[in-house]
Amino acid sequence: MSQPTARHRLDYQASPFQIDTLHLTVQLEDHATLVTAESAIRRTQAGAAELALVGEELALVSVSIDEVALSADEYRLEEGKLVLPMDRDSARLTLVTRIDPANNTALEGLYKSEGTFCTQCEAEGFRRITYFLDRPDVLARYTTRIEADKAAYPYLLANGNKVDSGDLDGGRHFATWVDPFPKPSYLFALVAGDFDLLEDSFTTASGRDVALQLFVDKGQKGRGHHALASLKRAMKWDEERFNLEYDLDIYMVVAVDFFNMGAMENKGLNVFNSKCVLADSDSATDAEFDRIESIIGHEYFHNWTGNRITCRDWFQLSLKEGLTVFRDQEFSSDLGSRAVHRIEAVKVIRGIQFAEDAGPMAHPIRPDKVIEMNNFYTVTVYDKGAEIIRMMHTLLGEQGFQKGMALYVERHDGQAVTCDDFVQAMEEASGVDLTLFRRWYSQSGTPVLTVEEEFDAEAAQYKLHLRQHTPATADQAQKQPLHLPVRLELLSTSGQALELTLDGQPFDGLYSLTEPQATLTFDGVNAKPVASLLQEFSAPVKLSFAQSEAEQIHLMSYANNAVARWDAAQGILANAVFVTLEGDTPDSDALARAFGQILADDRLDAALVAQMLTLPSVSTLMEMHSGCDVVALHQARRQLQTTLGSALAAEMELAYQRCVAANDAPHRALKNLLLEFKALCGESERVLAQYEQASNMTETLGALRAANQGLLPQRRQMMTDFEVKWRHDPLVMDKYFSQLATTPMEVVPLLEEINRAMSHAAFDIGNPNRVRALVGAFADGNPKAFHDASGAGYRFLTEQLIKLNGINPQCAARIITPLIGFKQHTGERQQQMRQCLEQLMALEDLSKDLYEKVSKSLS
Ligand code: 7MF
Ligand code: ZN
């Protein structure tokens, strides 16, 4: 096979032709689905005489232009392309292609999931349905006629409104759908199957009624109510906060079992991974309920930020994704705890995105060079992208930001645009200069903000010296200074926030750093204050600021901002882990006093207390001290948990009892965290009792996790009980698989158990949820076994990747992540990991998806 080639952002060229309408007829059959595509072609570039359409895995049946059939010597079929003569200003093109949905294990294009036909077209899956201008700047009006067996597929769905339906010969039937809004091909969707249907309706602010329909597997109706209620909340919120209203008469959501991603925002017809919609309290945790609400919101919010206004090219992906993640985060924060949601977002950036910046796949939120687009649906594009939007929100304020949004929507509705068009609208509407800010779109890497303080008691002056520096990344050697909004607060020794005067002006707490360095001079400061810097994580940077433990404890108690208090707690805990790693003992009395006070304070939000007491993840800690021994780090983290658990045993017991009494989601979060501390201290009776008395999945899973993490004697009995109860429910079995895969056992016996699980009736290597629950959780969530010095964990992952390469390359490319970051590990491990990567590199049929990641990591 020829080596895959990269595409470059700067090579963008407008399409010489547009397609204004597309009439699709899809005659569904398992192995021989016929797709007839009639396009209205319009020439947009004088002199263009050939039309090049892209297509993959298609059998071409016939071609005609303006009703005249073309013979095979009148067109060219090249690798992935169909080139047609088109020396005319407009034409009707009719293509017939044949596809094989039942053998489509890649789950891109049209495929069969259990008994359901469904599609996934983002980013470049539409080209597996027909030859087309499969690029987001080609916007067409779609009409879709679906034909299928009526008994097996009573529901035939596509984008827009249903305009016709009826019976056909041979037990078949049809439905025709018209989508009035021009859209790019990646938003096309088609579903055919048999479902339980949940229905509701929503009246928009302007008084239009929208029919809401949720299609789920037969028997799953009871698990759909939360998603439908979430959808109505999302629709209302977008009207209130963003003044954006839904635009069609119907909004459909379909849950499917085989899906590569979480969900997809197809116009009027969202397709969801069933694990991201279905929930009841018996089978889903509180965290999953929250996640469903946010994903339902995310896909709904795309209707404006993504669908009505879309991306010009795929390098602009963050235009819709960064913005829509920002919007779903705000939705969750307005409806629930703002501090806890902010903390969750910060953890993703520090634990996952910083690692991506430090690894071989580093890229700016607007990438410059792509081999396989599917590899760029990353935490950088999504979550760092959302941080970039959030910084604009910080700089412009809510009012300025909303003015910018209004201008963006008014100016670009119905268009395919660039990230720069968005920034331009924000800048014009608010009058805030974003010239320098734009660098966030083109520069990769994590800036380090180094701060030194200086206090002059005599002059009553306090100074902060700020310096920014971005280390080189794999993709970019040279870095420039960025525009960093730095939110800060100075606390007095008694814990009061100081009224600040900066350079003679009243200071509101937000400083814009635009230079490589700057000094902030605060006057009238009589005693050395304690600085709380980068409050709310006001910029996605690493902060380097030497503070004593006493100062951090001061912040943890007195900072006015809850995220800042959490951040101080995390700093204390991270230091204590590193002290333990060095073989020293942290001052457990001081820790116990500080955290004991938090545990005892029943006025605090229990979910926030849980966040404060959660030790930074191993990946977050690795990002703080790259190159350290990951297994030793994991052990040190464990040791500190045990130390805290025994030092605070009495306080934890009291808090646990309070949580039992309160019995709501925030208290369940804290209760499960406390149970894990107890398990690590060997309190096995308590764990078993919670398992046996559990009245919802949150409590059950909390107990199961505690038992497994603490390797308690009861763990096997509990796991077996769980398996017997849920063996016929694959979504719940995913929790079982993940618990097993993340158990901190020795690698050899663990891999035996994992291999046995792979032949469990509920396991299916063709289902991405199962693969992620078992193989992904092992590689990503079990540092002890995965990184075992023998290399057995790496070799197991490699075996699975070789299988998945031929089944579902996108799924393979997702779970390879822990392997390609090998350069952050110790020498011995690097050797073992490199060997595995070389073995993959030598595969004859290595997919583009894996090739891009493996080749980058080895170079
Ligand atoms: C919330 O972005 C945040 C991110 C692409 C598929 C959903 O709407 C999407 C799709 C991937 C990774 C993450 C998310 C999505 C996709 C996602 C979902 C909910 N356009 Br790949
Ligand atoms: Zn999205």
mmCIF file of N, CA, C and O and ligand atoms in Angstrom, residues 120 122 186 259-265 291 294-296 298-299 302 317 320-321 324-325 328 374 377-378 382-383 810 814, ligand 1:
data_model
loop_
_atom_site.group_PDB
_atom_site.id
_atom_site.type_symbol
_atom_site.label_atom_id
_atom_site.label_comp_id
_atom_site.label_asym_id
_atom_site.label_seq_id
_atom_site.Cartn_x
_atom_site.Cartn_y
_atom_site.Cartn_z
ATOM 1 N N GLN A 120 -23.160 7.147 10.060
ATOM 2 C CA GLN A 120 -22.304 8.123 10.732
ATOM 3 C C GLN A 120 -21.447 8.755 9.639
ATOM 4 O O GLN A 120 -20.590 8.093 9.060
ATOM 5 N N GLU A 122 -19.903 12.184 9.877
ATOM 6 C CA GLU A 122 -18.795 13.046 10.262
ATOM 7 C C GLU A 122 -17.574 12.170 10.587
ATOM 8 O O GLU A 122 -17.723 11.172 11.294
ATOM 9 N N TYR A 186 -21.721 15.892 5.945
ATOM 10 C CA TYR A 186 -21.424 15.207 7.212
ATOM 11 C C TYR A 186 -22.619 15.215 8.155
ATOM 12 O O TYR A 186 -22.655 14.454 9.120
ATOM 13 N N PHE A 259 -21.564 2.305 17.983
ATOM 14 C CA PHE A 259 -21.318 3.692 17.585
ATOM 15 C C PHE A 259 -19.908 4.065 18.022
ATOM 16 O O PHE A 259 -19.517 3.816 19.161
ATOM 17 N N ASN A 260 -19.167 4.671 17.115
ATOM 18 C CA ASN A 260 -17.770 4.991 17.434
ATOM 19 C C ASN A 260 -17.621 6.141 18.416
ATOM 20 O O ASN A 260 -16.607 6.277 19.074
ATOM 21 N N MET A 261 -18.591 7.021 18.436
ATOM 22 C CA MET A 261 -18.431 8.227 19.246
ATOM 23 C C MET A 261 -19.547 8.301 20.285
ATOM 24 O O MET A 261 -20.296 7.344 20.449
ATOM 25 N N GLY A 262 -19.647 9.441 20.959
ATOM 26 C CA GLY A 262 -20.709 9.598 21.948
ATOM 27 C C GLY A 262 -22.054 9.840 21.288
ATOM 28 O O GLY A 262 -23.055 9.230 21.637
ATOM 29 N N ALA A 263 -22.058 10.764 20.324
ATOM 30 C CA ALA A 263 -23.308 11.147 19.689
ATOM 31 C C ALA A 263 -23.006 11.994 18.462
ATOM 32 O O ALA A 263 -21.870 12.418 18.261
ATOM 33 N N MET A 264 -24.068 12.262 17.666
ATOM 34 C CA MET A 264 -23.855 13.018 16.435
ATOM 35 C C MET A 264 -25.049 13.919 16.146
ATOM 36 O O MET A 264 -26.201 13.493 16.230
ATOM 37 N N GLU A 265 -24.753 15.168 15.800
ATOM 38 C CA GLU A 265 -25.745 16.240 15.697
ATOM 39 C C GLU A 265 -26.476 16.344 14.364
ATOM 40 O O GLU A 265 -27.006 17.410 14.038
ATOM 41 N N ARG A 291 -23.816 13.294 32.566
ATOM 42 C CA ARG A 291 -23.154 13.250 31.269
ATOM 43 C C ARG A 291 -24.197 13.223 30.148
ATOM 44 O O ARG A 291 -24.040 13.871 29.130
ATOM 45 N N SER A 294 -25.512 16.606 29.543
ATOM 46 C CA SER A 294 -24.588 17.498 28.845
ATOM 47 C C SER A 294 -24.416 17.095 27.377
ATOM 48 O O SER A 294 -24.276 17.947 26.503
ATOM 49 N N ILE A 295 -24.460 15.811 27.080
ATOM 50 C CA ILE A 295 -24.314 15.387 25.672
ATOM 51 C C ILE A 295 -25.579 15.716 24.883
ATOM 52 O O ILE A 295 -25.502 16.186 23.744
ATOM 53 N N ILE A 296 -26.736 15.484 25.493
ATOM 54 C CA ILE A 296 -27.983 15.883 24.833
ATOM 55 C C ILE A 296 -27.914 17.378 24.525
ATOM 56 O O ILE A 296 -28.227 17.832 23.419
ATOM 57 N N HIS A 298 -25.166 19.245 24.244
ATOM 58 C CA HIS A 298 -24.122 19.479 23.237
ATOM 59 C C HIS A 298 -24.674 19.284 21.814
ATOM 60 O O HIS A 298 -24.529 20.163 20.959
ATOM 61 N N GLU A 299 -25.315 18.156 21.584
ATOM 62 C CA GLU A 299 -25.809 17.877 20.223
ATOM 63 C C GLU A 299 -26.910 18.863 19.845
ATOM 64 O O GLU A 299 -26.982 19.323 18.705
ATOM 65 N N HIS A 302 -25.449 22.242 18.838
ATOM 66 C CA HIS A 302 -24.848 22.248 17.496
ATOM 67 C C HIS A 302 -25.828 22.760 16.437
ATOM 68 O O HIS A 302 -25.400 23.180 15.366
ATOM 69 N N LEU A 317 -12.383 22.611 12.622
ATOM 70 C CA LEU A 317 -13.304 21.846 13.467
ATOM 71 C C LEU A 317 -13.617 22.521 14.810
ATOM 72 O O LEU A 317 -14.747 22.492 15.299
ATOM 73 N N LYS A 320 -16.781 24.814 15.503
ATOM 74 C CA LYS A 320 -18.053 24.313 16.035
ATOM 75 C C LYS A 320 -17.877 23.540 17.335
ATOM 76 O O LYS A 320 -18.731 23.597 18.200
ATOM 77 N N GLU A 321 -16.757 22.802 17.477
ATOM 78 C CA GLU A 321 -16.643 21.937 18.656
ATOM 79 C C GLU A 321 -16.201 22.691 19.912
ATOM 80 O O GLU A 321 -16.777 22.504 20.983
ATOM 81 N N THR A 324 -19.179 24.703 20.924
ATOM 82 C CA THR A 324 -20.307 23.925 21.430
ATOM 83 C C THR A 324 -19.971 23.273 22.771
ATOM 84 O O THR A 324 -20.838 23.162 23.645
ATOM 85 N N VAL A 325 -18.727 22.894 22.985
ATOM 86 C CA VAL A 325 -18.342 22.398 24.313
ATOM 87 C C VAL A 325 -18.477 23.529 25.336
ATOM 88 O O VAL A 325 -19.015 23.331 26.430
ATOM 89 N N ASP A 328 -22.079 23.729 26.094
ATOM 90 C CA ASP A 328 -22.638 22.659 26.940
ATOM 91 C C ASP A 328 -22.105 22.773 28.375
ATOM 92 O O ASP A 328 -22.829 22.483 29.340
ATOM 93 N N ASN A 374 -10.296 11.761 11.407
ATOM 94 C CA ASN A 374 -10.842 11.179 12.641
ATOM 95 C C ASN A 374 -9.876 11.285 13.822
ATOM 96 O O ASN A 374 -10.291 11.242 14.976
ATOM 97 N N TYR A 377 -10.370 14.623 16.379
ATOM 98 C CA TYR A 377 -11.480 14.854 17.307
ATOM 99 C C TYR A 377 -10.900 14.676 18.712
ATOM 100 O O TYR A 377 -11.157 13.700 19.399
ATOM 101 N N THR A 378 -10.100 15.644 19.104
ATOM 102 C CA THR A 378 -9.219 15.488 20.258
ATOM 103 C C THR A 378 -9.627 16.394 21.416
ATOM 104 O O THR A 378 -10.389 17.347 21.249
ATOM 105 N N TYR A 382 -11.425 20.022 21.120
ATOM 106 C CA TYR A 382 -12.674 20.166 21.870
ATOM 107 C C TYR A 382 -12.487 20.983 23.149
ATOM 108 O O TYR A 382 -13.097 22.021 23.342
ATOM 109 N N ASP A 383 -11.670 20.456 24.046
ATOM 110 C CA ASP A 383 -11.649 21.010 25.403
ATOM 111 C C ASP A 383 -10.720 22.207 25.526
ATOM 112 O O ASP A 383 -11.075 23.203 26.166
ATOM 113 N N GLN A 810 -10.891 3.325 13.624
ATOM 114 C CA GLN A 810 -11.134 4.510 14.444
ATOM 115 C C GLN A 810 -11.080 4.142 15.929
ATOM 116 O O GLN A 810 -10.507 4.868 16.744
ATOM 117 N N ARG A 814 -8.239 5.263 18.906
ATOM 118 C CA ARG A 814 -8.593 5.887 20.190
ATOM 119 C C ARG A 814 -7.823 5.257 21.342
ATOM 120 O O ARG A 814 -7.317 5.941 22.216
HETATM 121 C C1 7MF B 1 -19.878 16.365 24.382
HETATM 122 O O1 7MF B 1 -18.918 16.586 18.675
HETATM 123 C C2 7MF B 1 -18.598 16.704 24.017
HETATM 124 C C3 7MF B 1 -17.975 16.063 22.976
HETATM 125 C C4 7MF B 1 -18.511 14.320 16.746
HETATM 126 C C5 7MF B 1 -18.333 13.107 17.576
HETATM 127 C C6 7MF B 1 -19.859 14.575 19.531
HETATM 128 O O2 7MF B 1 -21.133 16.331 18.542
HETATM 129 C C7 7MF B 1 -19.907 15.642 18.463
HETATM 130 C C8 7MF B 1 -19.785 15.076 17.036
HETATM 131 C C9 7MF B 1 -16.443 12.961 19.230
HETATM 132 C C10 7MF B 1 -15.867 13.224 20.459
HETATM 133 C C11 7MF B 1 -16.590 13.911 21.429
HETATM 134 C C12 7MF B 1 -17.901 14.335 21.169
HETATM 135 C C13 7MF B 1 -18.486 14.080 19.907
HETATM 136 C C14 7MF B 1 -17.740 13.367 18.925
HETATM 137 C C15 7MF B 1 -18.611 15.058 22.250
HETATM 138 C C16 7MF B 1 -19.903 14.752 22.631
HETATM 139 C C17 7MF B 1 -20.516 15.387 23.669
HETATM 140 N N1 7MF B 1 -19.882 16.172 16.083
HETATM 141 BR BR1 7MF B 1 -15.449 12.045 17.968
#
